[in-house]
Amino acid sequence: MSTQKALKVPAHTPENAGSCGATNLVSVSPCSQLSARTIPKYAGSAHSKLHNVVWRSPLQNIYVVKKPWNETTTRAMREFIAFIHAEYPSLNVIVSEDVKNTCTTPLAVHTGSVADIVAKTDLIVSLGGDGTTLRAVLAFLNGSVPPVLCFAMGTLGFLLPFDFASFRESFRAVFESRGKAIHRTRLECHVLAHYKQHHDATMVYAMNDISLHRGAQPGLIKLDIYIDSEYLTSTTADGLVFATPTGSTAYSLSAGGPIAHPLVPCILLTPICPQSLSFRPLVLPATSHVMIRLLAGTRAERIKMSIDGIAQPDLRPGDEIHVVNENGTIYIPGSHQPPKTLRSRLGFDDYIEPGRAGGPAPADQPNGIFCFAKAENDWTVGITELLGFNSSFKGQKH
């Protein structure tokens, strides 16, 4: 079996490092000493869009992330951690290495490497905007993501139904297995470098979108597009955006793509300023396998790629990008074999159970991301209040 390399994870810059150090804390302990991660049960219902999140064993380790360089979220983090210590003394709070330096009040926290944090986190608590949540989830590049409790303290809040003013009640419901969550799917992206062997392919998950674009270069890029191994078209454009339903209200929407409800099983493919006016955005089944080949002859020697807004290593002409839903399979025309997963098609493994790209997930590790929701209609409220969906110009002030 070959080894896959993870794509780049966003680096964090220490905040206020000179003004408040770890000496002001009661203790800073390595999170490697904590017990292994607890995975809850997600119980669906035919009468609800949401899943009940039930802890099979008591919640133990909370990973708190915050919007960087923001005093409001820093104060909120301190208040939240102090609340946990006072009301739930058996719980452990995990923060990243840079965030620990902002805890000027006497607080006990755990920290460690990204790998240690991923292995120990039972619940993610996000204080900030959508970008804060996306960065937190990106740490879990090649594995299942703990449930996420998001508080709206940033610029945009499609993923953030809860007001921090009610954080005590919101957290109590989660702790007592009364929380409900919406299931958001991810895209699985494999990059095959033309100048390397297949075993050097890189793979990463995207919660929002995967974008290919020309960056600062003046020339357009040329791409071949295949769907389920069948040639679709060639295009010359500024780029392309693959989006999940969750990401349909982000970059894809700005590029003219459609809005999709988070529970619609689909992959969105949206061109960015295509040369042809007849290239319209596509809504593809979630079972689709989309392959993009970067063509030679383009003026752009390097093509930019970003995952959920985080820049990744540049691509070159000849490289391939394979995108599937993380539950997707690969259908090879004319083959009588069962559908292959993306990993097996690229030579990573033998045939694996159909139904999941990258191999079957362990039964206790569900795919996708479960984000706690306040109500069934959170999404409807979001596009109305945040996007001003179908709003009239009459009431706007000049």
PDB file of C-alpha atoms in Angstrom, residues 55-330:
ATOM      1  CA  TRP A  55     -22.666  10.653  23.603  1.00  0.00           C
ATOM      2  CA  ARG A  56     -22.046   6.913  23.972  1.00  0.00           C
ATOM      3  CA  SER A  57     -19.588   7.672  26.745  1.00  0.00           C
ATOM      4  CA  PRO A  58     -19.244  10.986  28.581  1.00  0.00           C
ATOM      5  CA  LEU A  59     -17.849  13.950  26.666  1.00  0.00           C
ATOM      6  CA  GLN A  60     -14.279  14.585  27.831  1.00  0.00           C
ATOM      7  CA  ASN A  61     -12.139  16.744  25.540  1.00  0.00           C
ATOM      8  CA  ILE A  62     -13.203  20.046  23.943  1.00  0.00           C
ATOM      9  CA  TYR A  63     -11.097  21.752  21.280  1.00  0.00           C
ATOM     10  CA  VAL A  64     -11.727  25.518  21.393  1.00  0.00           C
ATOM     11  CA  VAL A  65     -10.801  27.554  18.310  1.00  0.00           C
ATOM     12  CA  LYS A  66     -11.170  31.306  17.870  1.00  0.00           C
ATOM     13  CA  LYS A  67     -10.911  33.982  15.237  1.00  0.00           C
ATOM     14  CA  PRO A  68      -7.269  35.153  15.285  1.00  0.00           C
ATOM     15  CA  TRP A  69      -6.136  38.678  16.145  1.00  0.00           C
ATOM     16  CA  ASN A  70      -9.539  39.587  17.573  1.00  0.00           C
ATOM     17  CA  GLU A  71      -9.956  40.804  21.133  1.00  0.00           C
ATOM     18  CA  THR A  72     -13.698  40.072  21.207  1.00  0.00           C
ATOM     19  CA  THR A  73     -13.230  36.378  20.474  1.00  0.00           C
ATOM     20  CA  THR A  74     -10.269  36.254  22.864  1.00  0.00           C
ATOM     21  CA  ARG A  75     -12.445  37.524  25.709  1.00  0.00           C
ATOM     22  CA  ALA A  76     -15.206  35.116  24.696  1.00  0.00           C
ATOM     23  CA  MET A  77     -12.754  32.212  24.747  1.00  0.00           C
ATOM     24  CA  ARG A  78     -11.602  33.084  28.265  1.00  0.00           C
ATOM     25  CA  GLU A  79     -15.204  33.351  29.438  1.00  0.00           C
ATOM     26  CA  PHE A  80     -16.124  30.022  27.850  1.00  0.00           C
ATOM     27  CA  ILE A  81     -13.135  28.176  29.341  1.00  0.00           C
ATOM     28  CA  ALA A  82     -13.810  29.665  32.784  1.00  0.00           C
ATOM     29  CA  PHE A  83     -17.420  28.458  32.486  1.00  0.00           C
ATOM     30  CA  ILE A  84     -16.267  24.935  31.618  1.00  0.00           C
ATOM     31  CA  HIS A  85     -13.903  24.844  34.613  1.00  0.00           C
ATOM     32  CA  ALA A  86     -16.625  26.060  36.969  1.00  0.00           C
ATOM     33  CA  GLU A  87     -19.593  24.018  35.725  1.00  0.00           C
ATOM     34  CA  TYR A  88     -17.923  20.951  34.190  1.00  0.00           C
ATOM     35  CA  PRO A  89     -14.635  20.388  36.077  1.00  0.00           C
ATOM     36  CA  SER A  90     -14.223  16.893  34.629  1.00  0.00           C
ATOM     37  CA  LEU A  91     -13.909  18.263  31.077  1.00  0.00           C
ATOM     38  CA  ASN A  92     -10.582  19.051  29.442  1.00  0.00           C
ATOM     39  CA  VAL A  93     -10.073  22.114  27.240  1.00  0.00           C
ATOM     40  CA  ILE A  94      -7.677  21.864  24.294  1.00  0.00           C
ATOM     41  CA  VAL A  95      -6.300  24.904  22.446  1.00  0.00           C
ATOM     42  CA  SER A  96      -3.631  25.313  19.790  1.00  0.00           C
ATOM     43  CA  GLU A  97      -0.093  26.299  20.768  1.00  0.00           C
ATOM     44  CA  ASP A  98      -0.535  29.927  19.715  1.00  0.00           C
ATOM     45  CA  VAL A  99      -3.912  30.414  21.371  1.00  0.00           C
ATOM     46  CA  LYS A 100      -2.667  29.321  24.792  1.00  0.00           C
ATOM     47  CA  ASN A 101      -0.698  32.580  25.011  1.00  0.00           C
ATOM     48  CA  THR A 102      -3.913  34.610  25.006  1.00  0.00           C
ATOM     49  CA  CYS A 103      -5.244  33.025  28.191  1.00  0.00           C
ATOM     50  CA  THR A 104      -4.135  35.723  30.634  1.00  0.00           C
ATOM     51  CA  THR A 105      -6.598  34.706  33.339  1.00  0.00           C
ATOM     52  CA  PRO A 106      -5.839  31.627  35.474  1.00  0.00           C
ATOM     53  CA  LEU A 107      -7.056  28.804  33.274  1.00  0.00           C
ATOM     54  CA  ALA A 108      -6.004  25.205  32.798  1.00  0.00           C
ATOM     55  CA  VAL A 109      -5.682  24.063  29.197  1.00  0.00           C
ATOM     56  CA  HIS A 110      -4.093  21.301  27.154  1.00  0.00           C
ATOM     57  CA  THR A 111      -2.192  21.748  23.927  1.00  0.00           C
ATOM     58  CA  GLY A 112       0.051  19.842  21.559  1.00  0.00           C
ATOM     59  CA  SER A 113       0.746  19.027  17.946  1.00  0.00           C
ATOM     60  CA  VAL A 114      -2.011  18.989  15.340  1.00  0.00           C
ATOM     61  CA  ALA A 115      -1.840  15.175  15.292  1.00  0.00           C
ATOM     62  CA  ASP A 116      -2.316  14.989  19.066  1.00  0.00           C
ATOM     63  CA  ILE A 117      -5.215  17.450  18.989  1.00  0.00           C
ATOM     64  CA  VAL A 118      -6.929  15.484  16.212  1.00  0.00           C
ATOM     65  CA  ALA A 119      -6.538  12.212  18.117  1.00  0.00           C
ATOM     66  CA  LYS A 120      -8.034  13.557  21.355  1.00  0.00           C
ATOM     67  CA  THR A 121     -10.815  15.956  20.327  1.00  0.00           C
ATOM     68  CA  ASP A 122     -14.393  14.918  21.124  1.00  0.00           C
ATOM     69  CA  LEU A 123     -16.049  18.250  20.293  1.00  0.00           C
ATOM     70  CA  ILE A 124     -14.983  21.391  18.416  1.00  0.00           C
ATOM     71  CA  VAL A 125     -16.204  24.741  19.741  1.00  0.00           C
ATOM     72  CA  SER A 126     -15.701  27.565  17.223  1.00  0.00           C
ATOM     73  CA  LEU A 127     -15.723  31.249  18.196  1.00  0.00           C
ATOM     74  CA  GLY A 128     -15.597  33.440  15.094  1.00  0.00           C
ATOM     75  CA  GLY A 129     -16.924  33.369  11.551  1.00  0.00           C
ATOM     76  CA  ASP A 130     -17.274  30.670   8.921  1.00  0.00           C
ATOM     77  CA  GLY A 131     -13.554  30.943   8.177  1.00  0.00           C
ATOM     78  CA  THR A 132     -12.695  30.013  11.757  1.00  0.00           C
ATOM     79  CA  THR A 133     -14.793  26.869  11.497  1.00  0.00           C
ATOM     80  CA  LEU A 134     -13.287  25.928   8.131  1.00  0.00           C
ATOM     81  CA  ARG A 135      -9.744  26.289   9.465  1.00  0.00           C
ATOM     82  CA  ALA A 136     -10.572  24.137  12.479  1.00  0.00           C
ATOM     83  CA  VAL A 137     -12.063  21.397  10.313  1.00  0.00           C
ATOM     84  CA  LEU A 138      -9.061  21.438   7.954  1.00  0.00           C
ATOM     85  CA  ALA A 139      -6.910  20.064  10.767  1.00  0.00           C
ATOM     86  CA  PHE A 140      -8.816  16.797  10.332  1.00  0.00           C
ATOM     87  CA  LEU A 141      -7.547  16.380   6.777  1.00  0.00           C
ATOM     88  CA  ASN A 142      -7.793  12.640   6.302  1.00  0.00           C
ATOM     89  CA  GLY A 143     -10.162  11.479   8.995  1.00  0.00           C
ATOM     90  CA  SER A 144     -13.576  11.914  10.516  1.00  0.00           C
ATOM     91  CA  VAL A 145     -14.389  15.256  12.107  1.00  0.00           C
ATOM     92  CA  PRO A 146     -15.838  15.653  15.622  1.00  0.00           C
ATOM     93  CA  PRO A 147     -19.175  17.457  15.900  1.00  0.00           C
ATOM     94  CA  VAL A 148     -18.864  21.232  15.700  1.00  0.00           C
ATOM     95  CA  LEU A 149     -20.587  23.802  17.919  1.00  0.00           C
ATOM     96  CA  CYS A 150     -20.281  27.224  16.262  1.00  0.00           C
ATOM     97  CA  PHE A 151     -20.915  30.641  17.767  1.00  0.00           C
ATOM     98  CA  ALA A 152     -21.386  33.620  15.450  1.00  0.00           C
ATOM     99  CA  MET A 153     -18.637  36.133  16.207  1.00  0.00           C
ATOM    100  CA  GLY A 154     -17.263  36.859  12.743  1.00  0.00           C
ATOM    101  CA  THR A 155     -18.032  38.544   9.440  1.00  0.00           C
ATOM    102  CA  LEU A 156     -20.189  35.821   7.897  1.00  0.00           C
ATOM    103  CA  GLY A 157     -22.133  33.105   9.637  1.00  0.00           C
ATOM    104  CA  PHE A 158     -23.786  30.522   7.392  1.00  0.00           C
ATOM    105  CA  LEU A 159     -22.336  27.809   9.629  1.00  0.00           C
ATOM    106  CA  LEU A 160     -22.991  29.692  12.857  1.00  0.00           C
ATOM    107  CA  PRO A 161     -26.555  29.502  14.165  1.00  0.00           C
ATOM    108  CA  PHE A 162     -25.784  30.223  17.832  1.00  0.00           C
ATOM    109  CA  ASP A 163     -25.343  33.574  19.550  1.00  0.00           C
ATOM    110  CA  PHE A 164     -22.518  33.596  22.083  1.00  0.00           C
ATOM    111  CA  ALA A 165     -24.788  35.320  24.605  1.00  0.00           C
ATOM    112  CA  SER A 166     -26.580  31.979  25.024  1.00  0.00           C
ATOM    113  CA  PHE A 167     -23.463  29.780  25.050  1.00  0.00           C
ATOM    114  CA  ARG A 168     -24.272  28.279  28.469  1.00  0.00           C
ATOM    115  CA  GLU A 169     -27.637  26.909  27.374  1.00  0.00           C
ATOM    116  CA  SER A 170     -26.281  25.805  23.986  1.00  0.00           C
ATOM    117  CA  PHE A 171     -23.351  23.906  25.479  1.00  0.00           C
ATOM    118  CA  ARG A 172     -25.513  22.338  28.186  1.00  0.00           C
ATOM    119  CA  ALA A 173     -27.810  20.861  25.534  1.00  0.00           C
ATOM    120  CA  VAL A 174     -24.808  19.406  23.689  1.00  0.00           C
ATOM    121  CA  PHE A 175     -23.278  17.987  26.869  1.00  0.00           C
ATOM    122  CA  GLU A 176     -26.554  16.345  27.892  1.00  0.00           C
ATOM    123  CA  SER A 177     -27.025  14.686  24.458  1.00  0.00           C
ATOM    124  CA  ARG A 178     -29.930  16.992  23.621  1.00  0.00           C
ATOM    125  CA  GLY A 179     -28.164  18.730  20.745  1.00  0.00           C
ATOM    126  CA  LYS A 180     -29.266  18.343  17.129  1.00  0.00           C
ATOM    127  CA  ALA A 181     -26.926  18.619  14.152  1.00  0.00           C
ATOM    128  CA  ILE A 182     -27.120  18.951  10.386  1.00  0.00           C
ATOM    129  CA  HIS A 183     -24.942  16.606   8.341  1.00  0.00           C
ATOM    130  CA  ARG A 184     -22.699  18.394   5.830  1.00  0.00           C
ATOM    131  CA  THR A 185     -20.836  16.321   3.243  1.00  0.00           C
ATOM    132  CA  ARG A 186     -17.277  16.925   2.076  1.00  0.00           C
ATOM    133  CA  LEU A 187     -15.434  16.633  -1.220  1.00  0.00           C
ATOM    134  CA  GLU A 188     -12.444  14.345  -1.514  1.00  0.00           C
ATOM    135  CA  CYS A 189      -9.715  15.708  -3.778  1.00  0.00           C
ATOM    136  CA  HIS A 190      -6.722  13.799  -5.144  1.00  0.00           C
ATOM    137  CA  VAL A 191      -3.936  15.591  -7.016  1.00  0.00           C
ATOM    138  CA  LEU A 192      -1.718  13.578  -9.356  1.00  0.00           C
ATOM    139  CA  ALA A 193       1.401  15.452 -10.385  1.00  0.00           C
ATOM    140  CA  HIS A 194       2.354  14.747 -13.999  1.00  0.00           C
ATOM    141  CA  TYR A 195       6.058  14.614 -13.174  1.00  0.00           C
ATOM    142  CA  LYS A 196       5.623  12.177 -10.270  1.00  0.00           C
ATOM    143  CA  GLN A 197       4.453   8.610  -9.847  1.00  0.00           C
ATOM    144  CA  HIS A 198       0.915   7.789  -8.732  1.00  0.00           C
ATOM    145  CA  HIS A 199       2.054   6.847  -5.267  1.00  0.00           C
ATOM    146  CA  ASP A 200       2.975  10.488  -4.732  1.00  0.00           C
ATOM    147  CA  ALA A 201      -0.642  11.606  -5.086  1.00  0.00           C
ATOM    148  CA  THR A 202      -1.900  14.002  -2.453  1.00  0.00           C
ATOM    149  CA  MET A 203      -5.378  13.906  -0.963  1.00  0.00           C
ATOM    150  CA  VAL A 204      -7.439  16.274   1.142  1.00  0.00           C
ATOM    151  CA  TYR A 205     -11.062  16.923   2.078  1.00  0.00           C
ATOM    152  CA  ALA A 206     -12.958  20.157   1.460  1.00  0.00           C
ATOM    153  CA  MET A 207     -15.955  21.288   3.472  1.00  0.00           C
ATOM    154  CA  ASN A 208     -16.730  24.295   1.249  1.00  0.00           C
ATOM    155  CA  ASP A 209     -14.917  24.276  -2.069  1.00  0.00           C
ATOM    156  CA  ILE A 210     -11.893  23.481  -4.205  1.00  0.00           C
ATOM    157  CA  SER A 211     -10.859  26.238  -6.580  1.00  0.00           C
ATOM    158  CA  LEU A 212      -8.431  26.199  -9.497  1.00  0.00           C
ATOM    159  CA  HIS A 213      -7.491  29.629 -10.799  1.00  0.00           C
ATOM    160  CA  ARG A 214      -4.813  31.557 -12.671  1.00  0.00           C
ATOM    161  CA  GLY A 215      -3.859  33.726  -9.712  1.00  0.00           C
ATOM    162  CA  ALA A 216      -1.938  36.882 -10.595  1.00  0.00           C
ATOM    163  CA  GLN A 217      -0.914  35.605 -14.035  1.00  0.00           C
ATOM    164  CA  PRO A 218      -2.545  37.459 -16.952  1.00  0.00           C
ATOM    165  CA  GLY A 219      -3.150  34.411 -19.144  1.00  0.00           C
ATOM    166  CA  LEU A 220      -6.157  32.086 -18.958  1.00  0.00           C
ATOM    167  CA  ILE A 221      -5.798  28.406 -18.111  1.00  0.00           C
ATOM    168  CA  LYS A 222      -6.881  25.491 -20.313  1.00  0.00           C
ATOM    169  CA  LEU A 223      -8.583  22.457 -18.823  1.00  0.00           C
ATOM    170  CA  ASP A 224     -10.040  19.127 -19.956  1.00  0.00           C
ATOM    171  CA  ILE A 225     -13.047  17.984 -17.927  1.00  0.00           C
ATOM    172  CA  TYR A 226     -14.125  14.328 -17.556  1.00  0.00           C
ATOM    173  CA  ILE A 227     -17.163  13.041 -15.666  1.00  0.00           C
ATOM    174  CA  ASP A 228     -17.219   9.356 -14.690  1.00  0.00           C
ATOM    175  CA  SER A 229     -14.310   8.759 -17.097  1.00  0.00           C
ATOM    176  CA  GLU A 230     -16.226  10.257 -20.043  1.00  0.00           C
ATOM    177  CA  TYR A 231     -14.869  13.371 -21.741  1.00  0.00           C
ATOM    178  CA  LEU A 232     -17.186  16.341 -21.195  1.00  0.00           C
ATOM    179  CA  THR A 233     -15.454  19.394 -22.612  1.00  0.00           C
ATOM    180  CA  SER A 234     -12.338  21.520 -22.784  1.00  0.00           C
ATOM    181  CA  THR A 235     -12.440  25.047 -21.488  1.00  0.00           C
ATOM    182  CA  THR A 236     -10.347  28.171 -21.348  1.00  0.00           C
ATOM    183  CA  ALA A 237     -11.150  30.243 -18.286  1.00  0.00           C
ATOM    184  CA  ASP A 238      -9.850  32.019 -15.233  1.00  0.00           C
ATOM    185  CA  GLY A 239     -10.542  28.795 -13.363  1.00  0.00           C
ATOM    186  CA  LEU A 240     -13.085  26.377 -11.917  1.00  0.00           C
ATOM    187  CA  VAL A 241     -14.758  25.930  -8.546  1.00  0.00           C
ATOM    188  CA  PHE A 242     -15.907  22.592  -7.137  1.00  0.00           C
ATOM    189  CA  ALA A 243     -18.330  23.162  -4.279  1.00  0.00           C
ATOM    190  CA  THR A 244     -20.265  21.146  -1.773  1.00  0.00           C
ATOM    191  CA  PRO A 245     -23.856  22.180  -1.050  1.00  0.00           C
ATOM    192  CA  THR A 246     -22.469  23.886   2.057  1.00  0.00           C
ATOM    193  CA  GLY A 247     -20.010  25.808  -0.140  1.00  0.00           C
ATOM    194  CA  SER A 248     -22.660  26.790  -2.682  1.00  0.00           C
ATOM    195  CA  THR A 249     -23.102  30.131  -0.883  1.00  0.00           C
ATOM    196  CA  ALA A 250     -19.365  30.923  -0.968  1.00  0.00           C
ATOM    197  CA  TYR A 251     -16.955  31.357  -3.917  1.00  0.00           C
ATOM    198  CA  SER A 252     -19.152  29.318  -6.256  1.00  0.00           C
ATOM    199  CA  LEU A 253     -22.063  31.713  -5.717  1.00  0.00           C
ATOM    200  CA  SER A 254     -19.846  34.723  -6.447  1.00  0.00           C
ATOM    201  CA  ALA A 255     -18.827  33.043  -9.718  1.00  0.00           C
ATOM    202  CA  GLY A 256     -22.469  32.623 -10.749  1.00  0.00           C
ATOM    203  CA  GLY A 257     -23.155  29.160  -9.367  1.00  0.00           C
ATOM    204  CA  PRO A 258     -26.488  27.967  -7.937  1.00  0.00           C
ATOM    205  CA  ILE A 259     -27.501  27.795  -4.282  1.00  0.00           C
ATOM    206  CA  ALA A 260     -28.037  24.270  -2.939  1.00  0.00           C
ATOM    207  CA  HIS A 261     -29.471  23.196   0.392  1.00  0.00           C
ATOM    208  CA  PRO A 262     -26.805  21.444   2.529  1.00  0.00           C
ATOM    209  CA  LEU A 263     -28.780  18.181   2.455  1.00  0.00           C
ATOM    210  CA  VAL A 264     -28.975  17.962  -1.356  1.00  0.00           C
ATOM    211  CA  PRO A 265     -26.525  15.203  -2.425  1.00  0.00           C
ATOM    212  CA  CYS A 266     -24.588  16.873  -5.227  1.00  0.00           C
ATOM    213  CA  ILE A 267     -21.308  18.315  -6.477  1.00  0.00           C
ATOM    214  CA  LEU A 268     -21.356  21.804  -7.976  1.00  0.00           C
ATOM    215  CA  LEU A 269     -18.995  22.649 -10.841  1.00  0.00           C
ATOM    216  CA  THR A 270     -18.830  26.373 -11.600  1.00  0.00           C
ATOM    217  CA  PRO A 271     -16.545  28.025 -14.189  1.00  0.00           C
ATOM    218  CA  ILE A 272     -14.785  31.271 -13.312  1.00  0.00           C
ATOM    219  CA  CYS A 273     -15.065  33.751 -16.203  1.00  0.00           C
ATOM    220  CA  PRO A 274     -15.044  31.146 -19.018  1.00  0.00           C
ATOM    221  CA  GLN A 275     -14.123  32.251 -22.529  1.00  0.00           C
ATOM    222  CA  SER A 276     -17.225  30.506 -23.863  1.00  0.00           C
ATOM    223  CA  LEU A 277     -20.539  32.083 -22.897  1.00  0.00           C
ATOM    224  CA  SER A 278     -22.272  28.688 -23.192  1.00  0.00           C
ATOM    225  CA  PHE A 279     -20.346  27.092 -20.311  1.00  0.00           C
ATOM    226  CA  ARG A 280     -22.903  27.227 -17.528  1.00  0.00           C
ATOM    227  CA  PRO A 281     -22.566  25.929 -13.948  1.00  0.00           C
ATOM    228  CA  LEU A 282     -23.324  22.226 -13.481  1.00  0.00           C
ATOM    229  CA  VAL A 283     -25.077  20.394 -10.659  1.00  0.00           C
ATOM    230  CA  LEU A 284     -23.788  16.801 -10.667  1.00  0.00           C
ATOM    231  CA  PRO A 285     -24.921  13.747  -8.696  1.00  0.00           C
ATOM    232  CA  ALA A 286     -23.006  13.118  -5.493  1.00  0.00           C
ATOM    233  CA  THR A 287     -21.861   9.799  -7.008  1.00  0.00           C
ATOM    234  CA  SER A 288     -19.956  11.589  -9.793  1.00  0.00           C
ATOM    235  CA  HIS A 289     -16.226  11.368 -10.301  1.00  0.00           C
ATOM    236  CA  VAL A 290     -14.879  14.548 -11.910  1.00  0.00           C
ATOM    237  CA  MET A 291     -11.388  14.604 -13.339  1.00  0.00           C
ATOM    238  CA  ILE A 292      -9.649  17.792 -14.495  1.00  0.00           C
ATOM    239  CA  ARG A 293      -6.490  17.635 -16.591  1.00  0.00           C
ATOM    240  CA  LEU A 294      -4.467  20.825 -16.878  1.00  0.00           C
ATOM    241  CA  LEU A 295      -3.495  21.250 -20.515  1.00  0.00           C
ATOM    242  CA  ALA A 296      -0.127  22.256 -21.863  1.00  0.00           C
ATOM    243  CA  GLY A 297       0.011  25.320 -24.072  1.00  0.00           C
ATOM    244  CA  THR A 298      -1.521  27.595 -21.498  1.00  0.00           C
ATOM    245  CA  ARG A 299       0.267  30.846 -20.781  1.00  0.00           C
ATOM    246  CA  ALA A 300       0.063  30.151 -17.071  1.00  0.00           C
ATOM    247  CA  GLU A 301       3.087  28.072 -16.096  1.00  0.00           C
ATOM    248  CA  ARG A 302       1.688  27.547 -12.608  1.00  0.00           C
ATOM    249  CA  ILE A 303      -1.958  27.111 -11.688  1.00  0.00           C
ATOM    250  CA  LYS A 304      -3.185  28.047  -8.245  1.00  0.00           C
ATOM    251  CA  MET A 305      -5.323  25.760  -6.115  1.00  0.00           C
ATOM    252  CA  SER A 306      -7.028  26.469  -2.809  1.00  0.00           C
ATOM    253  CA  ILE A 307      -8.996  24.252  -0.445  1.00  0.00           C
ATOM    254  CA  ASP A 308     -11.611  26.089   1.615  1.00  0.00           C
ATOM    255  CA  GLY A 309      -9.763  29.349   0.987  1.00  0.00           C
ATOM    256  CA  ILE A 310      -6.342  27.998   2.019  1.00  0.00           C
ATOM    257  CA  ALA A 311      -3.652  28.148  -0.679  1.00  0.00           C
ATOM    258  CA  GLN A 312      -2.121  24.817  -1.689  1.00  0.00           C
ATOM    259  CA  PRO A 313       1.036  24.004  -3.695  1.00  0.00           C
ATOM    260  CA  ASP A 314       0.910  25.236  -7.291  1.00  0.00           C
ATOM    261  CA  LEU A 315      -0.149  22.892 -10.084  1.00  0.00           C
ATOM    262  CA  ARG A 316       1.486  22.510 -13.492  1.00  0.00           C
ATOM    263  CA  PRO A 317       0.214  21.645 -16.972  1.00  0.00           C
ATOM    264  CA  GLY A 318      -0.250  17.879 -17.201  1.00  0.00           C
ATOM    265  CA  ASP A 319      -1.368  17.478 -13.599  1.00  0.00           C
ATOM    266  CA  GLU A 320      -4.708  15.844 -12.810  1.00  0.00           C
ATOM    267  CA  ILE A 321      -7.252  16.690 -10.123  1.00  0.00           C
ATOM    268  CA  HIS A 322      -9.759  13.981  -9.178  1.00  0.00           C
ATOM    269  CA  VAL A 323     -12.792  15.078  -7.175  1.00  0.00           C
ATOM    270  CA  VAL A 324     -15.501  12.891  -5.663  1.00  0.00           C
ATOM    271  CA  ASN A 325     -17.933  13.185  -2.816  1.00  0.00           C
ATOM    272  CA  GLU A 326     -16.349  11.376   0.124  1.00  0.00           C
ATOM    273  CA  ASN A 327     -19.007   8.687  -0.384  1.00  0.00           C
ATOM    274  CA  GLY A 328     -18.416   8.594  -4.138  1.00  0.00           C
ATOM    275  CA  THR A 329     -17.409   5.679  -6.331  1.00  0.00           C
ATOM    276  CA  ILE A 330     -15.758   5.417  -9.732  1.00  0.00           C
TER     277      ILE A 330
END
